[in-house]
Short mmCIF file of C-alpha atoms in Angstrom, two decimals:
data_model
loop_
_atom_site.label_atom_id
_atom_site.label_comp_id
_atom_site.label_asym_id
_atom_site.label_seq_id
_atom_site.Cartn_x
_atom_site.Cartn_y
_atom_site.Cartn_z
CA MET A 1 3.12 13.47 -1.18
CA SER A 2 -0.35 13.17 0.33
CA VAL A 3 -3.02 10.58 0.08
CA GLU A 4 -6.60 11.50 0.80
CA PRO A 5 -7.27 11.41 4.56
CA LYS A 6 -9.47 8.43 5.33
CA VAL A 7 -10.42 6.69 8.54
CA SER A 8 -7.84 3.91 8.45
CA LEU A 9 -6.48 1.43 10.91
CA HIS A 10 -3.22 3.35 11.19
CA ASP A 11 -4.58 6.90 11.40
CA ARG A 12 -6.80 6.81 14.47
CA PRO A 13 -5.62 8.32 17.76
CA PHE A 14 -4.32 6.25 20.64
CA ARG A 15 -7.13 7.28 22.98
CA GLY A 16 -9.11 4.21 24.02
CA TYR A 17 -6.53 1.68 22.91
CA PHE A 18 -4.65 1.51 26.16
CA VAL A 19 -7.86 0.24 27.73
CA ALA A 20 -7.84 -2.47 25.07
CA MET A 21 -4.22 -3.25 25.88
CA ASN A 22 -5.19 -4.49 29.34
CA ARG A 23 -7.60 -6.89 27.74
CA PHE A 24 -5.64 -8.12 24.74
CA ILE A 25 -1.87 -7.83 25.20
CA LEU A 26 -0.22 -10.89 26.71
CA PRO A 27 1.85 -10.24 29.84
CA LEU A 28 5.46 -9.70 28.83
CA ALA A 29 6.63 -12.21 31.45
CA ALA A 30 4.57 -14.90 29.75
CA LEU A 31 5.87 -13.83 26.35
CA THR A 32 9.44 -13.94 27.59
CA ALA A 33 8.95 -17.47 28.86
CA VAL A 34 7.85 -18.53 25.40
CA LEU A 35 10.99 -17.01 23.93
CA MET A 36 13.59 -19.12 25.75
CA ALA A 37 14.72 -20.57 22.45
CA SER A 38 18.16 -21.41 21.17
CA CYS A 39 19.52 -21.21 17.66
CA THR A 40 19.16 -24.55 15.94
CA GLY A 41 20.94 -24.01 12.65
CA LYS A 42 17.66 -24.50 10.80
CA THR A 43 17.49 -22.52 7.56
CA ALA A 44 15.14 -19.62 8.02
CA GLY A 45 11.91 -19.79 6.04
CA LYS A 46 12.29 -23.47 5.15
CA PRO A 47 9.97 -26.13 6.57
CA GLY A 48 10.98 -27.90 9.74
CA ALA A 49 9.47 -29.92 12.53
CA GLU A 50 6.17 -28.55 13.79
CA THR A 51 6.05 -27.59 17.43
CA GLY A 52 3.10 -28.33 19.64
CA SER A 53 0.77 -25.57 20.83
CA GLY A 54 2.59 -23.27 23.23
CA GLU A 55 6.03 -24.70 22.49
CA VAL A 56 8.92 -22.55 21.45
CA PRO A 57 9.35 -22.16 17.67
CA GLN A 58 12.80 -22.83 16.32
CA ALA A 59 14.91 -19.72 15.96
CA LEU A 60 17.88 -18.52 13.94
CA SER A 61 19.73 -15.30 14.74
CA GLY A 62 16.73 -13.76 16.51
CA LEU A 63 14.18 -15.14 14.03
CA CYS A 64 11.22 -17.13 15.36
CA ASP A 65 10.56 -19.52 12.50
CA GLY A 66 7.02 -20.82 12.13
CA VAL A 67 7.40 -22.38 8.66
CA THR A 68 6.69 -26.12 8.81
CA GLU A 69 5.90 -28.95 6.42
CA ARG A 70 2.22 -28.30 7.06
CA ASN A 71 2.11 -24.63 6.06
CA HIS A 72 5.01 -24.52 3.59
CA GLY A 73 4.17 -23.44 0.06
CA ASP A 74 0.93 -22.36 -1.53
CA LYS A 75 -2.26 -24.39 -1.54
CA LYS A 76 -5.52 -24.06 -3.43
CA GLY A 77 -8.83 -25.50 -2.38
CA THR A 78 -12.48 -24.82 -1.68
CA VAL A 79 -13.30 -22.46 1.17
CA GLN A 80 -16.71 -21.32 2.39
CA LEU A 81 -16.74 -18.14 4.51
CA THR A 82 -19.56 -17.09 6.83
CA VAL A 83 -19.47 -13.76 8.66
CA GLN A 84 -21.75 -13.07 11.63
CA MET A 85 -22.63 -9.46 12.51
CA ASP A 86 -23.41 -9.25 16.22
CA PHE A 87 -24.52 -5.61 16.47
CA ARG A 88 -27.61 -3.47 15.83
CA GLU A 89 -28.80 -2.96 12.26
CA PRO A 90 -26.16 -5.06 10.49
CA ASP A 91 -27.59 -4.39 7.04
CA GLY A 92 -26.04 -3.75 3.65
CA TRP A 93 -23.36 -5.62 1.75
CA LEU A 94 -20.12 -7.31 2.69
CA VAL A 95 -17.27 -7.36 0.17
CA LEU A 96 -14.40 -9.86 0.12
CA TYR A 97 -11.07 -8.67 -1.30
CA GLU A 98 -7.97 -10.60 -2.28
CA VAL A 99 -4.66 -9.01 -1.29
CA GLU A 100 -1.71 -8.68 -3.67
CA GLY A 101 0.99 -6.70 -1.93
CA LYS A 102 -0.33 -3.19 -1.40
CA PHE A 103 -3.20 -3.81 -3.84
CA SER A 104 -6.57 -5.39 -3.15
CA PHE A 105 -9.08 -6.74 -5.66
CA ALA A 106 -12.76 -7.41 -5.03
CA LEU A 107 -13.57 -11.11 -5.33
CA ASP A 108 -17.19 -11.28 -4.22
CA SER A 109 -19.94 -9.39 -2.43
CA VAL A 110 -23.00 -10.71 -0.60
CA ARG A 111 -25.97 -9.10 1.08
CA ILE A 112 -26.08 -9.26 4.86
CA LYS A 113 -29.27 -11.10 5.86
CA ARG A 114 -30.43 -11.14 9.48
CA GLY A 115 -26.94 -10.38 10.66
CA VAL A 116 -25.21 -13.03 8.57
CA ALA A 117 -23.18 -12.74 5.35
CA GLU A 118 -22.61 -16.10 3.73
CA PHE A 119 -20.19 -16.23 0.82
CA PRO A 120 -20.60 -19.13 -1.60
CA SER A 121 -17.87 -21.77 -1.65
CA ARG A 122 -15.07 -20.92 -4.04
CA THR A 123 -11.56 -22.05 -4.87
CA LEU A 124 -9.04 -19.87 -3.05
CA SER A 125 -5.35 -19.87 -2.27
CA ARG A 126 -3.76 -19.45 1.13
CA GLY A 127 -3.43 -15.84 2.13
CA VAL A 128 -4.66 -12.68 3.78
CA TYR A 129 -7.98 -11.37 2.50
CA LEU A 130 -9.99 -8.29 3.48
CA LEU A 131 -13.61 -7.78 4.52
CA GLU A 132 -15.35 -4.45 3.95
CA ARG A 133 -18.90 -3.46 4.83
CA ASN A 134 -20.90 -1.18 2.54
CA HIS A 135 -17.76 -0.06 0.65
CA GLU A 136 -16.41 1.83 3.68
CA GLN A 137 -12.71 1.76 2.74
CA GLY A 138 -11.63 2.90 6.18
CA ASN A 139 -13.48 -0.01 7.76
CA ARG A 140 -11.68 -3.04 6.36
CA HIS A 141 -10.42 -5.96 8.40
CA PRO A 142 -8.13 -8.84 7.43
CA VAL A 143 -9.29 -12.43 7.47
CA ILE A 144 -7.10 -15.46 6.78
CA LEU A 145 -8.44 -18.02 4.33
CA ASN A 146 -6.64 -21.32 3.99
CA PRO A 147 -7.94 -24.46 2.23
CA ASP A 148 -6.75 -26.39 5.30
CA GLU A 149 -9.93 -24.91 6.83
CA PRO A 150 -12.71 -25.49 4.25
CA ALA A 151 -15.42 -23.87 6.43
CA VAL A 152 -14.60 -20.59 8.17
CA VAL A 153 -16.95 -18.68 10.49
CA VAL A 154 -15.93 -15.32 11.94
CA ARG A 155 -17.83 -12.63 13.85
CA PHE A 156 -17.83 -8.85 14.22
CA SER A 157 -19.30 -7.43 17.43
CA SER A 158 -19.18 -3.80 16.25
CA PRO A 159 -20.00 -1.92 13.03
CA LYS A 160 -16.44 -0.57 13.30
CA PHE A 161 -14.56 -3.76 12.56
CA GLU A 162 -11.32 -2.96 14.36
CA GLY A 163 -11.32 -4.44 17.85
CA GLY A 164 -14.58 -6.33 17.31
CA PHE A 165 -13.26 -9.32 15.35
CA SER A 166 -13.36 -12.90 16.64
CA ALA A 167 -13.40 -16.43 15.26
CA VAL A 168 -16.33 -18.82 15.70
CA SER A 169 -14.84 -21.66 13.70
CA SER A 170 -11.27 -21.11 12.47
CA ARG A 171 -8.01 -21.61 14.29
CA GLU A 172 -6.28 -19.33 11.78
CA ASN A 173 -8.59 -16.46 12.64
CA GLU A 174 -8.66 -17.26 16.33
CA GLY A 175 -4.93 -16.53 16.26
CA LEU A 176 -5.43 -13.48 14.05
CA ALA A 177 -8.04 -12.05 16.44
CA SER A 178 -5.66 -12.52 19.37
CA TYR A 179 -2.71 -10.98 17.53
CA TYR A 180 -4.02 -8.22 15.27
CA LEU A 181 -5.16 -5.55 17.72
CA GLN A 182 -2.06 -6.06 19.83
CA GLU A 183 0.10 -5.47 16.77
CA LEU A 184 -1.78 -2.27 15.94
CA ILE A 185 -1.26 -0.91 19.44
CA LEU A 186 2.44 -1.77 19.52
CA GLU A 187 3.10 -0.45 16.00
CA ARG A 188 1.37 2.84 16.82
CA ARG A 189 3.43 3.20 19.96
CA LEU A 190 6.59 2.46 17.97
CA MET A 191 5.67 4.98 15.26
CA ALA A 192 4.91 7.64 17.88
CA ASN A 193 8.31 7.14 19.52
CA LYS A 194 10.13 7.25 16.18
CA LYS A 195 8.35 10.47 15.29
CA ALA A 196 9.13 11.98 18.68
CA ARG A 197 12.79 10.95 18.34
CA SER A 198 13.10 12.79 15.03
CA LYS A 199 12.06 16.02 16.75
CA SER A 200 13.98 15.58 19.99
CA GLU A 201 17.55 16.30 21.01
CA GLN A 202 17.39 13.43 23.52
CA LYS A 203 17.92 10.69 20.92
CA ALA A 204 19.32 8.12 23.37
CA ALA A 205 16.19 8.13 25.54
CA PHE A 206 13.98 7.47 22.54
CA ASP A 207 16.38 4.81 21.25
CA GLU A 208 15.68 2.85 24.43
CA LEU A 209 11.92 3.23 23.98
CA ILE A 210 12.12 2.19 20.32
CA ALA A 211 14.22 -0.87 21.23
CA ARG A 212 11.62 -1.77 23.85
CA ASP A 213 8.76 -1.45 21.36
CA GLU A 214 10.56 -3.52 18.74
CA ASN A 215 11.33 -6.21 21.31
CA ASP A 216 7.71 -6.28 22.50
CA LEU A 217 6.54 -6.68 18.91
CA ARG A 218 9.04 -9.49 18.29
CA GLN A 219 7.90 -11.25 21.47
CA LEU A 220 4.26 -10.94 20.43
CA ARG A 221 4.99 -12.50 17.05
CA CYS A 222 7.06 -15.31 18.52
CA ALA A 223 4.41 -16.11 21.13
CA THR A 224 1.68 -16.22 18.46
CA ILE A 225 3.80 -18.45 16.21
CA ALA A 226 4.30 -20.82 19.16
CA ALA A 227 0.59 -20.85 20.02
CA TYR A 228 -0.62 -21.51 16.45
CA PRO A 229 1.92 -23.86 14.83
CA GLY A 230 1.42 -25.04 11.26
CA THR A 231 -0.97 -22.21 10.39
CA PHE A 232 -0.64 -19.69 7.60
CA LEU A 233 -0.67 -17.09 10.38
CA ALA A 234 2.54 -18.57 11.83
CA LYS A 235 4.21 -18.44 8.40
CA TRP A 236 3.01 -14.87 7.79
CA LEU A 237 4.41 -13.71 11.14
CA THR A 238 7.72 -15.40 10.31
CA TRP A 239 7.90 -13.31 7.17
CA LYS A 240 6.90 -10.11 8.99
CA GLN A 241 10.05 -10.28 11.10
CA ASP A 242 13.15 -8.57 9.75
CA PRO A 243 16.12 -9.78 11.83
CA PHE A 244 18.59 -9.04 9.02
CA ARG A 245 17.43 -5.48 8.28
CA THR A 246 20.93 -4.01 8.54
CA ASP A 247 22.68 -6.84 6.66
CA LYS A 248 22.21 -6.42 2.91
CA ALA A 249 23.60 -9.88 2.13
CA ARG A 250 21.03 -11.55 4.41
CA PHE A 251 18.19 -9.03 4.15
CA TRP A 252 15.86 -11.48 2.39
CA ASP A 253 16.89 -14.67 4.19
CA ASN A 254 13.62 -15.24 6.07
CA LEU A 255 11.44 -14.92 2.95
CA ASP A 256 10.74 -17.90 0.69
CA PHE A 257 10.42 -16.59 -2.85
CA THR A 258 9.30 -20.02 -4.09
CA ASP A 259 6.08 -19.68 -2.05
CA ALA A 260 3.33 -17.97 -4.08
CA SER A 261 1.28 -17.27 -0.95
CA LEU A 262 3.86 -14.57 -0.16
CA VAL A 263 2.11 -12.24 -2.63
CA ARG A 264 -1.19 -12.52 -0.72
CA THR A 265 0.29 -10.43 2.09
CA ARG A 266 1.81 -6.94 2.28
CA VAL A 267 5.18 -8.35 3.37
CA MET A 268 7.01 -7.96 0.04
CA HIS A 269 5.69 -4.43 -0.47
CA GLU A 270 6.77 -3.33 3.01
CA ARG A 271 10.12 -5.10 2.83
CA MET A 272 10.95 -3.60 -0.59
CA GLN A 273 10.26 -0.10 0.70
CA VAL A 274 12.82 -0.62 3.48
CA TYR A 275 15.33 -2.18 1.08
CA PHE A 276 15.14 0.69 -1.40
CA GLN A 277 15.42 3.29 1.37
CA GLN A 278 18.41 1.63 3.00
CA TYR A 279 20.37 0.41 0.00
CA GLY A 280 19.08 2.41 -3.00
CA LYS A 281 21.44 5.32 -2.26
CA SER A 282 18.69 7.78 -3.31
CA ASN A 283 19.78 7.67 -6.94
CA GLU A 284 18.64 5.75 -9.99
CA ASP A 285 21.78 3.60 -10.32
CA GLY A 286 21.51 2.45 -6.72
CA LEU A 287 17.78 1.78 -7.05
CA ILE A 288 18.29 -0.18 -10.28
CA ASN A 289 20.88 -2.35 -8.54
CA CYS A 290 18.27 -3.08 -5.87
CA VAL A 291 15.69 -3.89 -8.56
CA ASP A 292 18.05 -6.39 -10.19
CA ASP A 293 18.71 -8.08 -6.85
CA ILE A 294 15.01 -8.40 -6.05
CA VAL A 295 14.09 -9.68 -9.52
CA ALA A 296 16.85 -12.31 -9.37
CA ARG A 297 15.28 -13.68 -6.18
CA ALA A 298 11.66 -13.35 -7.34
CA LYS A 299 12.37 -15.48 -10.44
CA ALA A 300 12.05 -18.50 -8.13
CA ASN A 301 8.26 -18.38 -8.69
CA PRO A 302 6.38 -16.82 -11.65
CA VAL A 303 3.51 -15.60 -9.46
CA VAL A 304 5.90 -13.90 -7.06
CA LEU A 305 7.90 -12.47 -9.97
CA GLU A 306 4.93 -10.82 -11.69
CA ALA A 307 3.48 -9.40 -8.47
CA THR A 308 6.90 -8.07 -7.48
CA LEU A 309 7.57 -6.50 -10.87
CA TYR A 310 4.21 -4.74 -10.97
CA GLY A 311 4.53 -3.60 -7.36
CA MET A 312 7.89 -1.99 -8.10
CA LEU A 313 6.70 -0.49 -11.38
CA GLU A 314 3.59 1.06 -9.85
CA GLY A 315 5.55 2.31 -6.85
CA PHE A 316 8.26 4.03 -8.88
CA SER A 317 5.65 5.50 -11.24
CA GLN A 318 4.57 7.69 -8.32
CA THR A 319 8.07 9.07 -7.77
CA LYS A 320 10.59 11.24 -9.60
CA TYR A 321 12.61 8.16 -10.65
CA ASP A 322 11.24 7.76 -14.17
CA GLY A 323 14.49 6.09 -15.21
CA VAL A 324 13.75 3.18 -12.87
CA CYS A 325 10.28 2.78 -14.42
CA THR A 326 11.79 2.81 -17.90
CA TYR A 327 14.38 0.24 -16.82
CA LEU A 328 11.69 -2.08 -15.44
CA LEU A 329 9.57 -1.74 -18.57
CA ASP A 330 12.38 -2.14 -21.10
CA ASN A 331 14.38 -4.85 -19.35
CA TYR A 332 11.82 -6.96 -17.54
CA ILE A 333 8.21 -6.26 -18.57
CA TYR A 334 8.75 -6.00 -22.33
CA GLY A 335 12.38 -7.11 -22.56
CA GLU A 336 14.09 -10.44 -22.07
CA GLY A 337 15.53 -9.75 -18.63
CA CYS A 338 13.21 -12.14 -16.81
CA GLY A 339 14.36 -15.12 -18.84
CA ALA A 340 10.81 -16.43 -19.05
CA PRO A 341 7.68 -15.07 -20.77
CA LEU A 342 5.39 -12.98 -18.59
CA SER A 343 1.61 -13.20 -18.76
CA GLU A 344 -0.46 -10.85 -20.88
CA ALA A 345 -2.15 -9.67 -17.67
CA ILE A 346 0.95 -7.96 -16.32
CA ARG A 347 1.84 -6.55 -19.73
CA SER A 348 -1.64 -5.06 -19.95
CA ARG A 349 -1.39 -3.55 -16.44
CA ALA A 350 2.06 -2.18 -17.25
CA ALA A 351 0.87 -0.58 -20.50
CA GLY A 352 -1.24 1.90 -18.55
CA ILE A 353 1.73 2.98 -16.45
CA ARG A 354 3.96 3.24 -19.49
CA SER A 355 1.55 5.69 -21.13
CA VAL A 356 2.12 8.29 -18.39
CA GLN A 357 5.92 8.17 -18.29
CA VAL A 358 8.22 10.85 -19.70
CA GLY A 359 8.39 10.53 -23.49
CA GLN A 360 4.89 9.04 -23.80
CA VAL A 361 1.54 10.51 -24.92
CA PRO A 362 -0.97 10.27 -22.06
CA PRO A 363 -4.74 9.74 -22.49
CA ASN A 364 -6.94 12.68 -23.35
CA ILE A 365 -8.92 14.32 -20.54
CA ARG A 366 -12.49 15.23 -21.48
CA MET A 367 -14.45 16.22 -18.38
CA PRO A 368 -16.96 18.91 -17.35
CA LEU A 369 -15.21 22.22 -16.65
CA LEU A 370 -15.95 24.38 -13.65
CA GLY A 371 -18.02 27.22 -15.07
CA GLY A 372 -19.35 25.19 -17.99
CA GLY A 373 -18.11 23.44 -21.08
CA THR A 374 -15.91 20.37 -21.46
CA SER A 375 -12.17 20.07 -21.17
CA ASP A 376 -10.16 18.68 -24.06
CA LEU A 377 -6.53 18.17 -23.07
CA TYR A 378 -5.36 17.43 -26.62
CA GLN A 379 -6.91 20.62 -27.98
CA LEU A 380 -5.42 22.64 -25.13
CA VAL A 381 -2.00 21.15 -25.86
CA GLU A 382 -2.19 22.01 -29.55
CA ASN A 383 -2.76 25.68 -28.74
CA HIS A 384 0.12 26.09 -26.26
CA LYS A 385 3.85 25.46 -26.12
CA TYR A 386 3.51 23.62 -22.81
CA THR A 387 0.53 22.35 -20.83
CA LEU A 388 0.74 21.41 -17.17
CA VAL A 389 -1.68 18.76 -15.88
CA VAL A 390 -1.96 19.05 -12.09
CA PHE A 391 -3.61 16.46 -9.85
CA TRP A 392 -4.45 17.96 -6.47
CA GLY A 393 -6.98 17.78 -3.65
CA SER A 394 -8.63 20.36 -1.40
CA TRP A 395 -7.68 18.11 1.55
CA CYS A 396 -4.01 17.74 0.48
CA LYS A 397 -1.67 19.67 2.80
CA GLU A 398 1.25 19.59 0.35
CA CYS A 399 -1.01 20.89 -2.43
CA GLN A 400 -2.11 23.81 -0.27
CA GLU A 401 1.47 24.65 0.69
CA ASP A 402 2.54 24.48 -2.96
CA ALA A 403 -0.34 26.64 -4.24
CA PRO A 404 1.67 29.93 -4.17
CA GLN A 405 4.47 28.30 -6.19
CA LEU A 406 1.96 27.02 -8.73
CA LEU A 407 0.28 30.42 -9.06
CA SER A 408 3.64 32.15 -9.44
CA LEU A 409 4.64 29.66 -12.13
CA TYR A 410 1.42 30.28 -14.05
CA GLU A 411 1.67 34.06 -13.83
CA LYS A 412 5.25 34.01 -15.11
CA TYR A 413 4.67 31.75 -18.10
CA ARG A 414 1.00 32.01 -19.11
CA THR A 415 1.78 34.78 -21.61
CA ARG A 416 4.70 32.76 -23.00
CA GLY A 417 2.67 29.72 -23.94
CA LEU A 418 1.87 27.81 -20.74
CA ALA A 419 -1.61 26.39 -20.01
CA VAL A 420 -2.78 24.55 -16.90
CA LEU A 421 -5.45 21.88 -16.50
CA ALA A 422 -6.04 21.09 -12.83
CA VAL A 423 -7.81 17.87 -11.80
CA GLY A 424 -9.25 18.02 -8.29
CA ILE A 425 -9.47 14.66 -6.54
CA ASP A 426 -12.56 15.67 -4.59
CA ARG A 427 -15.90 14.01 -3.96
CA ASP A 428 -17.64 17.09 -2.54
CA PRO A 429 -18.24 19.71 -5.27
CA ALA A 430 -18.82 22.55 -2.80
CA VAL A 431 -15.55 21.95 -0.94
CA TRP A 432 -13.67 21.69 -4.24
CA GLU A 433 -15.20 24.87 -5.70
CA LYS A 434 -14.40 26.81 -2.53
CA ALA A 435 -10.77 25.64 -2.65
CA VAL A 436 -10.52 26.72 -6.31
CA ARG A 437 -11.87 30.17 -5.47
CA ASP A 438 -9.84 30.65 -2.29
CA ARG A 439 -6.58 29.71 -3.98
CA GLY A 440 -7.22 31.78 -7.09
CA TYR A 441 -7.03 28.91 -9.60
CA LYS A 442 -8.13 30.73 -12.78
CA TRP A 443 -7.02 28.08 -15.26
CA GLN A 444 -9.13 25.16 -16.46
CA ASN A 445 -10.47 23.12 -13.54
CA VAL A 446 -12.16 19.71 -13.54
CA ARG A 447 -13.16 17.43 -10.68
CA ALA A 448 -12.63 13.67 -10.29
CA ALA A 449 -15.86 13.04 -8.39
CA GLU A 450 -15.12 9.38 -7.73
CA GLU A 451 -11.70 10.32 -6.41
CA TRP A 452 -9.12 7.52 -6.86
CA LYS A 453 -11.71 5.35 -8.64
CA SER A 454 -12.40 8.05 -11.23
CA GLN A 455 -11.48 7.19 -14.81
CA VAL A 456 -8.96 10.02 -15.03
CA ALA A 457 -7.17 8.89 -11.84
CA THR A 458 -7.12 5.33 -13.14
CA ASP A 459 -5.89 6.37 -16.59
CA TYR A 460 -3.07 8.44 -15.09
CA HIS A 461 -2.31 5.98 -12.27
CA VAL A 462 -2.70 8.70 -9.67
CA VAL A 463 -2.85 7.32 -6.13
CA SER A 464 -1.52 10.35 -4.23
CA THR A 465 -1.15 14.08 -4.70
CA PRO A 466 0.32 16.34 -5.90
CA VAL A 467 1.22 14.94 -9.31
CA MET A 468 2.28 17.28 -12.15
CA LEU A 469 2.87 16.30 -15.76
CA LEU A 470 4.21 18.80 -18.28
CA LEU A 471 3.28 18.17 -21.94
CA ASP A 472 4.78 19.82 -25.00
CA ALA A 473 2.87 20.78 -28.15
CA SER A 474 3.24 17.26 -29.57
CA ARG A 475 1.31 15.84 -26.56
CA GLN A 476 4.38 14.15 -25.12
CA ILE A 477 5.17 14.22 -21.43
CA VAL A 478 8.48 16.05 -21.08
CA PHE A 479 8.64 16.41 -17.31
CA LYS A 480 6.98 14.90 -14.27
CA SER A 481 6.98 15.92 -10.61
CA THR A 482 5.39 14.49 -7.48
CA ALA A 483 6.91 17.12 -5.21
CA SER A 484 6.50 20.81 -6.07
CA ALA A 485 5.77 23.29 -8.82
CA SER A 486 9.26 24.67 -8.20
CA GLU A 487 10.64 21.62 -10.02
CA VAL A 488 8.42 22.39 -13.02
CA ARG A 489 9.55 26.01 -12.87
CA ALA A 490 13.21 24.94 -13.01
CA TYR A 491 12.46 22.96 -16.17
CA LEU A 492 10.58 25.84 -17.83
CA ASP A 493 13.30 28.31 -16.91
CA LYS A 494 15.58 26.33 -19.21
CA HIS A 495 13.15 25.50 -21.99
CA LEU A 496 10.59 28.33 -22.20
CA ARG A 497 12.51 31.60 -22.46
#
């Protein structure tokens, strides 16, 4: 599947970053000195004695543990954030987002005045937040807010936030500024070596490079934990480690599910992805077993439970595993599987996902048609045996590669009762219209001009492309694919003769 190409922290080329490495990355000899730790028998993820600045954090089986009495658990309190913009023409607006796993929600926005954005004091919980200037989604930067620091002042020295972040008054963000760019560089190097390994016959050589990268990243995290004891940053970096990745019984040992601040990071989202890939066995039964295991642990805290349930539900809604979505909805969201009542908020969020699962009637689509007129999905459905709703993008490589399959499908079945309504996730009308013409899309075409924020994308919970939903004459979704039109063709070969 493809997501729209945006300028993101993880998509930029390496060029220029190795210059930054000389400035930011700690010498490995110094890091190694910090790591001369022995196993203490301390339970991972549970609070222990706080080390002094620069001292070695306690470790267990390769885990550098920065969870202490000071940073253990969640905490709410008043925080006032000031952001200084130390570059030319720092005008516009600055938006503050709260993180919940892979999701982010706007909390506040303020106008930048004379190079300063001053957010009013508000009650916040410990966690990772995001700053974004002028709604440039590819130009977001994390900031740590913790009621232990009621007044936080940070600075950006460049309109492109990455690499220009520093702390004026915040030990949390002083540590983050020191750590964050180094992590980006090391993770990019690791990803590049993993990609190269997959294409090379010299696996052993790349295994050594990957082991080196992973060790460098572990050393960086351990050194930062040692340098900033008792901070939320130290706890976050403890969670980001995965020393038990290959041990299913201990996979979750360094995460504290009782700590609600866990949801204000991406740790659970990233860790669940790995868990499902390694232990889900690529089938619904295996994935459901993983779901049950995760839910059993997440029940330790209602905030963690609800965030985890919705994260899994939304994630599986974008895959072919509809049975896992149905299982989550029937057994945990609307059933009694959680053992405790869930909030109306998560039930409301889940209702939207439920409406676009197989067996459900999705929302109508009434939008301006290319060439004039207005689409009406329900009317189109009533006049055909099957109607295929396709979400695609002119920028989507997979969509372009699948275009011949889609055209072949339409030509085979259009005289037998198949209609197509294609929704282009495209901001630029000229680029979208050209793609429609070049690919020969002669069915009904509409454009989601606000892309992922468009009402139709929100209603159908589309966050990547392609997505194809096949409706029968009663408006029900009978088949769903996030891969290829060939899967839809296989279904129609059996049901539309």
